[in-house]
Short mmCIF file of C-alpha atoms in Angstrom, two decimals:
data_model
loop_
_atom_site.label_atom_id
_atom_site.label_comp_id
_atom_site.label_asym_id
_atom_site.label_seq_id
_atom_site.Cartn_x
_atom_site.Cartn_y
_atom_site.Cartn_z
CA MET A 418 -33.35 -5.14 -6.27
CA LYS A 419 -34.97 -1.84 -5.24
CA LEU A 420 -35.86 -3.42 -1.91
CA LEU A 421 -32.26 -4.51 -1.30
CA GLN A 422 -31.02 -1.05 -2.22
CA THR A 423 -33.43 0.51 0.28
CA MET A 424 -32.39 -1.90 2.95
CA TRP A 425 -28.72 -1.22 2.32
CA LEU A 426 -29.27 2.56 2.47
CA PHE A 427 -31.10 2.15 5.75
CA PHE A 428 -28.19 0.07 7.08
CA GLN A 429 -25.62 2.57 5.84
CA ASN A 430 -27.45 5.66 7.17
CA GLN A 431 -29.15 4.44 10.32
CA VAL A 432 -26.89 1.59 11.52
CA LEU A 433 -23.42 2.65 10.37
CA GLY A 434 -24.06 6.39 10.04
CA MET A 435 -26.35 6.51 13.13
CA LYS A 436 -28.40 9.43 11.63
CA TRP A 437 -31.04 8.69 14.26
CA LEU A 438 -28.51 9.55 16.92
CA ASN A 439 -27.79 12.90 15.34
CA ASP A 440 -31.48 13.66 15.17
CA PHE A 441 -31.94 12.64 18.79
CA ILE A 442 -29.08 14.86 19.95
CA GLY A 443 -30.49 17.71 17.95
CA ARG A 444 -33.90 17.38 19.57
CA LEU A 445 -32.31 17.02 23.03
CA LEU A 446 -30.23 20.13 22.64
CA SER A 447 -33.18 22.11 21.29
CA ALA A 448 -35.24 21.03 24.30
CA LEU A 449 -32.43 22.37 26.49
CA GLY A 450 -32.75 25.77 24.74
CA ILE A 451 -29.67 25.43 22.53
CA ASP A 452 -30.06 26.64 18.93
CA VAL A 453 -28.53 23.81 16.85
CA SER A 454 -28.83 25.89 13.69
CA GLY A 455 -26.38 28.45 15.03
CA GLN A 456 -22.57 28.09 15.11
CA ILE A 457 -22.24 27.27 18.75
CA GLY A 458 -25.19 24.90 18.91
CA GLY A 459 -24.25 23.24 15.63
CA SER A 460 -20.70 22.71 16.92
CA ILE A 461 -21.98 21.16 20.09
CA GLN A 462 -24.25 18.81 18.10
CA PHE A 463 -21.51 17.82 15.66
CA PHE A 464 -19.04 17.14 18.53
CA ILE A 465 -21.40 15.03 20.66
CA TYR A 466 -22.71 13.09 17.68
CA ASP A 467 -19.43 12.25 16.10
CA VAL A 468 -17.69 11.35 19.39
CA LEU A 469 -20.56 9.00 20.33
CA LYS A 470 -20.86 7.48 16.88
CA ILE A 471 -17.09 6.88 16.41
CA THR A 472 -16.81 5.56 20.00
CA VAL A 473 -19.56 2.92 19.42
CA LEU A 474 -18.22 1.90 16.01
CA LEU A 475 -14.70 1.87 17.32
CA CYS A 476 -15.37 -0.42 20.26
CA VAL A 477 -17.46 -2.89 18.24
CA LEU A 478 -14.96 -2.97 15.34
CA ILE A 479 -11.89 -3.40 17.59
CA PHE A 480 -13.55 -6.26 19.40
CA ILE A 481 -14.41 -8.04 16.16
CA ILE A 482 -11.04 -7.34 14.51
CA SER A 483 -9.07 -8.28 17.61
CA TYR A 484 -10.99 -11.54 17.89
CA ILE A 485 -10.07 -12.32 14.29
CA GLN A 486 -6.53 -11.18 14.96
CA SER A 487 -6.14 -13.65 17.82
CA TYR A 488 -5.96 -16.39 15.14
CA PHE A 489 -3.06 -14.64 13.39
CA PRO A 490 -0.19 -14.01 15.86
CA PRO A 491 3.11 -12.85 14.27
CA GLU A 492 4.62 -16.36 14.03
CA ARG A 493 1.53 -17.79 12.36
CA SER A 494 1.27 -14.78 10.06
CA LYS A 495 4.96 -15.28 9.05
CA LYS A 496 4.29 -18.90 8.17
CA ILE A 497 1.27 -17.95 6.07
CA MET A 498 3.10 -15.33 4.15
CA SER A 499 6.16 -17.50 3.62
CA ARG A 500 4.06 -19.87 1.54
CA PHE A 501 3.62 -17.26 -1.20
CA HIS A 502 6.17 -15.83 -3.58
CA GLY A 503 6.46 -12.89 -5.92
CA VAL A 504 3.62 -10.49 -6.23
CA TRP A 505 1.33 -12.95 -4.51
CA ALA A 506 3.39 -12.57 -1.34
CA ASN A 507 2.90 -8.78 -1.52
CA ILE A 508 -0.85 -9.23 -1.98
CA MET A 509 -1.10 -11.53 1.05
CA ALA A 510 0.98 -9.10 3.16
CA ALA A 511 -1.28 -6.17 2.09
CA LEU A 512 -4.38 -8.20 2.93
CA LEU A 513 -2.90 -9.20 6.27
CA GLY A 514 -2.42 -5.50 7.01
CA THR A 515 -6.17 -5.05 7.01
CA VAL A 516 -6.55 -7.06 10.24
CA THR A 517 -3.83 -5.33 12.26
CA PRO A 518 -4.00 -2.43 14.69
CA PHE A 519 -5.15 1.02 13.52
CA CYS A 520 -2.10 3.26 13.51
CA SER A 521 1.22 3.16 11.74
CA CYS A 522 3.21 3.06 15.05
CA SER A 523 1.49 -0.15 16.03
CA SER A 524 2.45 -1.78 12.76
CA ILE A 525 6.17 -1.07 12.92
CA PRO A 526 7.02 -3.67 15.64
CA LEU A 527 5.30 -6.34 13.44
CA PHE A 528 7.18 -5.02 10.46
CA ILE A 529 10.49 -5.41 12.33
CA GLY A 530 9.55 -8.86 13.46
CA PHE A 531 8.60 -10.00 9.94
CA THR A 532 11.84 -8.50 8.52
CA SER A 533 14.06 -10.09 11.12
CA ALA A 534 12.24 -13.41 10.54
CA GLY A 535 13.58 -13.45 7.00
CA LEU A 536 10.56 -12.44 4.96
CA PRO A 537 11.41 -10.48 1.80
CA LEU A 538 11.76 -6.73 2.44
CA GLY A 539 9.25 -5.76 -0.25
CA VAL A 540 6.67 -8.07 1.31
CA THR A 541 7.05 -6.52 4.78
CA PHE A 542 6.75 -3.04 3.29
CA SER A 543 3.48 -4.02 1.59
CA PHE A 544 2.25 -4.93 5.04
CA LEU A 545 3.58 -1.68 6.52
CA ILE A 546 1.83 0.46 3.93
CA SER A 547 -1.56 -1.29 4.05
CA SER A 548 -1.76 -1.73 7.80
CA PRO A 549 -2.53 1.87 8.80
CA MET A 550 -4.12 2.95 5.52
CA VAL A 551 -6.54 0.08 4.85
CA ASP A 552 -8.16 -1.76 7.70
CA LEU A 553 -11.66 -3.10 8.41
CA GLY A 554 -12.33 -0.29 10.82
CA SER A 555 -11.60 2.45 8.26
CA LEU A 556 -13.71 0.60 5.71
CA VAL A 557 -16.78 0.58 7.97
CA LEU A 558 -16.22 4.24 9.05
CA LEU A 559 -15.76 5.37 5.43
CA MET A 560 -18.96 3.58 4.47
CA SER A 561 -20.85 5.34 7.28
CA ILE A 562 -19.67 8.80 6.05
CA PHE A 563 -18.74 8.71 2.36
CA GLY A 564 -20.88 5.80 1.12
CA THR A 565 -20.22 2.27 -0.03
CA LYS A 566 -18.64 3.06 -3.42
CA VAL A 567 -16.08 5.51 -2.05
CA ALA A 568 -15.12 3.14 0.78
CA LEU A 569 -14.71 0.13 -1.51
CA VAL A 570 -12.69 2.09 -4.12
CA TYR A 571 -10.52 3.56 -1.36
CA VAL A 572 -9.74 0.13 0.04
CA ILE A 573 -8.96 -1.34 -3.40
CA ILE A 574 -6.71 1.50 -4.42
CA GLY A 575 -4.99 1.48 -1.02
CA LEU A 576 -4.21 -2.19 -1.35
CA ILE A 577 -2.91 -1.62 -4.92
CA LEU A 578 -0.56 1.11 -3.60
CA ALA A 579 0.69 -1.29 -0.88
CA VAL A 580 1.37 -4.04 -3.36
CA LEU A 581 3.05 -1.74 -5.91
CA GLY A 582 5.07 0.06 -3.23
CA GLY A 583 6.39 -3.17 -1.75
CA THR A 584 7.08 -4.63 -5.20
CA LEU A 585 9.13 -1.61 -6.23
CA ILE A 586 11.16 -1.73 -2.99
CA GLU A 587 11.80 -5.44 -3.64
CA LYS A 588 12.89 -4.80 -7.28
CA LEU A 589 15.34 -2.12 -6.15
CA HIS A 590 17.14 -4.65 -3.84
CA MET A 591 17.22 -2.43 -0.76
CA ASP A 592 17.95 -5.17 1.72
CA SER A 593 21.38 -3.67 2.55
CA TYR A 594 19.67 -0.56 3.87
CA VAL A 595 18.04 -2.43 6.73
CA GLU A 596 19.88 -1.88 10.02
CA ASP A 597 22.29 -4.73 10.83
CA PHE A 598 20.62 -5.62 14.16
CA ILE A 599 17.36 -6.31 12.29
CA ARG A 600 18.96 -8.51 9.64
CA SER A 601 21.01 -10.57 12.18
CA ALA A 602 18.22 -10.92 14.73
CA GLY A 603 16.76 -14.13 13.38
CA SER A 604 13.58 -15.59 14.85
CA VAL A 605 12.58 -18.35 17.21
CA ASP A 606 10.10 -20.65 15.49
CA ILE A 607 7.74 -21.19 18.31
CA ASP A 608 4.13 -22.23 17.69
CA SER A 609 1.64 -19.85 19.33
CA PRO A 610 -0.41 -21.58 21.97
CA SER A 611 -4.02 -22.31 20.96
CA LEU A 612 -6.52 -20.16 22.72
CA THR A 613 -9.97 -21.08 23.90
CA ARG A 614 -12.98 -19.04 22.83
CA LYS A 615 -13.11 -17.46 26.24
CA GLU A 616 -9.48 -16.47 26.08
CA ARG A 617 -10.02 -14.93 22.66
CA MET A 618 -12.97 -12.98 24.02
CA ILE A 619 -10.83 -11.73 26.91
CA TYR A 620 -8.06 -10.80 24.47
CA ALA A 621 -10.49 -8.87 22.31
CA ARG A 622 -11.95 -7.08 25.33
CA ASP A 623 -8.51 -6.08 26.51
CA GLN A 624 -7.62 -4.81 23.05
CA VAL A 625 -10.77 -2.64 23.05
CA ALA A 626 -9.80 -1.07 26.34
CA ALA A 627 -6.13 -0.50 25.40
CA THR A 628 -6.84 0.83 21.90
CA PHE A 629 -9.69 3.09 22.99
CA LYS A 630 -7.57 4.61 25.76
CA LYS A 631 -4.79 5.24 23.21
CA VAL A 632 -6.94 6.75 20.42
CA LEU A 633 -9.50 8.70 22.53
CA PRO A 634 -7.38 11.89 22.58
CA TYR A 635 -7.17 11.81 18.80
CA ILE A 636 -10.88 11.28 18.44
CA LEU A 637 -11.64 14.24 20.66
CA ILE A 638 -9.08 16.45 18.85
CA GLY A 639 -10.21 15.31 15.40
CA VAL A 640 -13.90 15.75 16.12
CA GLY A 641 -13.18 19.16 17.66
CA ILE A 642 -11.30 20.31 14.53
CA GLY A 643 -14.12 18.90 12.43
CA ALA A 644 -16.74 20.83 14.43
CA ILE A 645 -14.75 24.06 13.91
CA ILE A 646 -14.42 23.47 10.21
CA HIS A 647 -18.05 22.43 9.89
CA ASN A 648 -19.56 25.44 11.60
CA TRP A 649 -17.04 28.23 11.76
CA ILE A 650 -14.81 28.25 8.65
CA PRO A 651 -16.49 29.79 5.62
CA GLU A 652 -17.20 27.40 2.75
CA SER A 653 -15.49 29.83 0.25
CA TRP A 654 -12.19 29.45 2.13
CA ILE A 655 -12.20 25.65 1.93
CA GLU A 656 -13.20 25.77 -1.71
CA MET A 657 -10.43 28.21 -2.54
CA VAL A 658 -7.73 26.11 -0.92
CA LEU A 659 -8.93 22.51 -1.38
CA GLY A 660 -11.62 22.84 -3.99
CA SER A 661 -11.53 22.31 -7.83
CA ARG A 662 -10.26 25.85 -8.37
CA ASN A 663 -6.92 24.96 -6.82
CA PRO A 664 -5.11 22.37 -9.06
CA PHE A 665 -2.46 21.96 -6.38
CA GLY A 666 -4.99 21.14 -3.61
CA VAL A 667 -4.10 17.42 -3.57
CA ILE A 668 -0.40 18.10 -3.26
CA LEU A 669 -0.99 20.65 -0.50
CA ALA A 670 -3.28 18.29 1.39
CA ALA A 671 -0.79 15.40 1.18
CA LEU A 672 2.20 17.48 2.27
CA LEU A 673 0.27 18.99 5.15
CA GLY A 674 -0.81 15.54 6.34
CA VAL A 675 2.67 13.91 6.25
CA PRO A 676 4.14 15.55 9.41
CA MET A 677 0.94 15.20 11.41
CA TYR A 678 0.01 12.36 13.69
CA ALA A 679 -3.55 11.12 14.19
CA ASP A 680 -5.48 7.90 14.23
CA ILE A 681 -7.75 7.03 11.37
CA PHE A 682 -10.68 7.53 13.75
CA GLY A 683 -9.49 11.05 14.58
CA THR A 684 -8.76 11.95 10.95
CA ILE A 685 -12.15 10.89 9.37
CA PRO A 686 -14.22 13.62 11.22
CA VAL A 687 -11.83 16.28 9.77
CA ALA A 688 -12.16 14.73 6.32
CA GLU A 689 -15.96 14.69 6.68
CA ALA A 690 -16.17 18.33 7.61
CA LEU A 691 -13.81 19.35 4.78
CA LEU A 692 -15.85 17.49 2.24
CA TYR A 693 -19.04 19.03 3.56
CA LYS A 694 -17.49 22.48 3.19
CA GLY A 695 -16.62 22.01 -0.48
CA ALA A 696 -13.20 20.30 -0.57
CA GLN A 697 -12.75 17.73 -3.35
CA LEU A 698 -13.10 14.02 -2.41
CA GLY A 699 -9.63 13.04 -3.59
CA THR A 700 -8.03 16.06 -1.83
CA VAL A 701 -9.65 15.07 1.42
CA LEU A 702 -8.72 11.37 1.10
CA SER A 703 -5.10 12.38 0.26
CA PHE A 704 -4.89 14.30 3.50
CA MET A 705 -6.35 11.39 5.45
CA MET A 706 -4.04 8.86 3.90
CA ALA A 707 -0.97 10.99 4.43
CA VAL A 708 -1.82 11.49 8.10
CA THR A 709 -2.46 7.82 8.87
CA THR A 710 0.34 6.26 6.74
CA LEU A 711 3.21 8.74 7.15
CA SER A 712 2.88 10.11 10.69
CA LEU A 713 6.05 11.72 12.15
CA PRO A 714 6.27 9.30 15.14
CA SER A 715 6.07 6.24 12.88
CA ILE A 716 8.80 7.65 10.60
CA ILE A 717 11.04 8.22 13.65
CA MET A 718 10.38 4.61 14.80
CA LEU A 719 11.00 3.27 11.31
CA ARG A 720 14.33 5.07 11.17
CA LYS A 721 15.56 2.88 14.04
CA ALA A 722 15.03 -0.18 11.73
CA VAL A 723 16.11 1.14 8.26
CA LYS A 724 18.74 3.46 6.96
CA PRO A 725 17.95 6.97 5.56
CA LYS A 726 17.98 5.96 1.92
CA LEU A 727 15.38 3.23 2.35
CA LEU A 728 13.32 5.39 4.70
CA GLY A 729 13.35 8.27 2.10
CA LEU A 730 12.32 5.80 -0.65
CA PHE A 731 9.39 4.55 1.50
CA VAL A 732 8.18 8.12 2.23
CA ALA A 733 8.57 9.17 -1.45
CA ILE A 734 6.63 6.09 -2.78
CA CYS A 735 3.77 6.65 -0.31
CA THR A 736 3.61 10.40 -0.90
CA ILE A 737 3.65 10.12 -4.71
CA GLY A 738 1.17 7.31 -4.56
CA ILE A 739 -1.22 9.19 -2.30
CA ILE A 740 -1.04 12.29 -4.57
CA ILE A 741 -1.83 10.13 -7.64
CA ILE A 742 -4.68 8.50 -5.84
CA GLY A 743 -6.00 11.93 -4.79
CA TYR A 744 -6.14 13.22 -8.32
CA LEU A 745 -7.80 9.95 -9.46
CA PHE A 746 -10.51 10.29 -6.86
CA ASN A 747 -11.12 13.89 -7.87
CA ILE A 748 -11.62 12.76 -11.50
CA LEU A 749 -13.94 10.02 -10.37
CA GLN A 750 -15.79 12.10 -7.73
CA ASN A 751 -18.96 12.62 -9.86
CA PHE A 752 -19.30 8.85 -10.35
CA LEU A 753 -18.67 7.95 -6.71
CA VAL A 754 -20.67 10.56 -4.72
#
């Protein structure tokens, strides 16, 4: 058992976390005469290390996930979900969201397609909540930074929020608040052509290139902000605003995150830096979930498909759920970290 634990810690720290890369960059910068213990040198090391680490993980993960995703085109996904009913349909939709693209804007076209195809509204909202918040990429990145227990609990609670949120929307019978053109669109039941292994590899490669090009600016911005927080903002400031001494830190973090737009890969470096500086775990995760789930562009896109009352309900459910999850993680922080 101890050997397995040692092997897992090595995998988590050196393979996922790439601590060896951080040490190598530190030695390289020192050899170039840069003091990595200072603010400027430390910021440079943080920036280079996190950009390279996230880039490598991002490309590998997108390739694997896209290859898996090639087996689940929208029409096939619709057929799979239509076999389930009640809360099981919400669970399947939430799980399906874990193998979709990484940002909320990418999930909305699929949400519209599922809704117009006649799937229950609550089921499609379970998918819409889980897709940007809980994916295989975020799981691996969270493991590399926060540890296995935090990552697994985050994913489980995120899936629970997606299932509960979709179920509540279904129980409230909000179908009339979907725009008419969505409800009347219908769908063409066409079987997706089977792809060869080579075609799936090409598809996955193209997805890597397209997604990386799209998220690279957010990685650079997120890592840049993380470097500033990590090396320039006093720890006492972070503790005062987002630490345990501020009982409203979770609410503040969630409300600040809602209007922002960033990819999960650009948000995690900021969360990492905030946690290092003394912010509470739940507060940091609330900020991260709010940014990735309720980005302003995705809300604007969603407004084209649903009416204001349903949109407001969706935002309220997600915001309240994220705040509750934040406080729960703060209570459990000593057991998880």
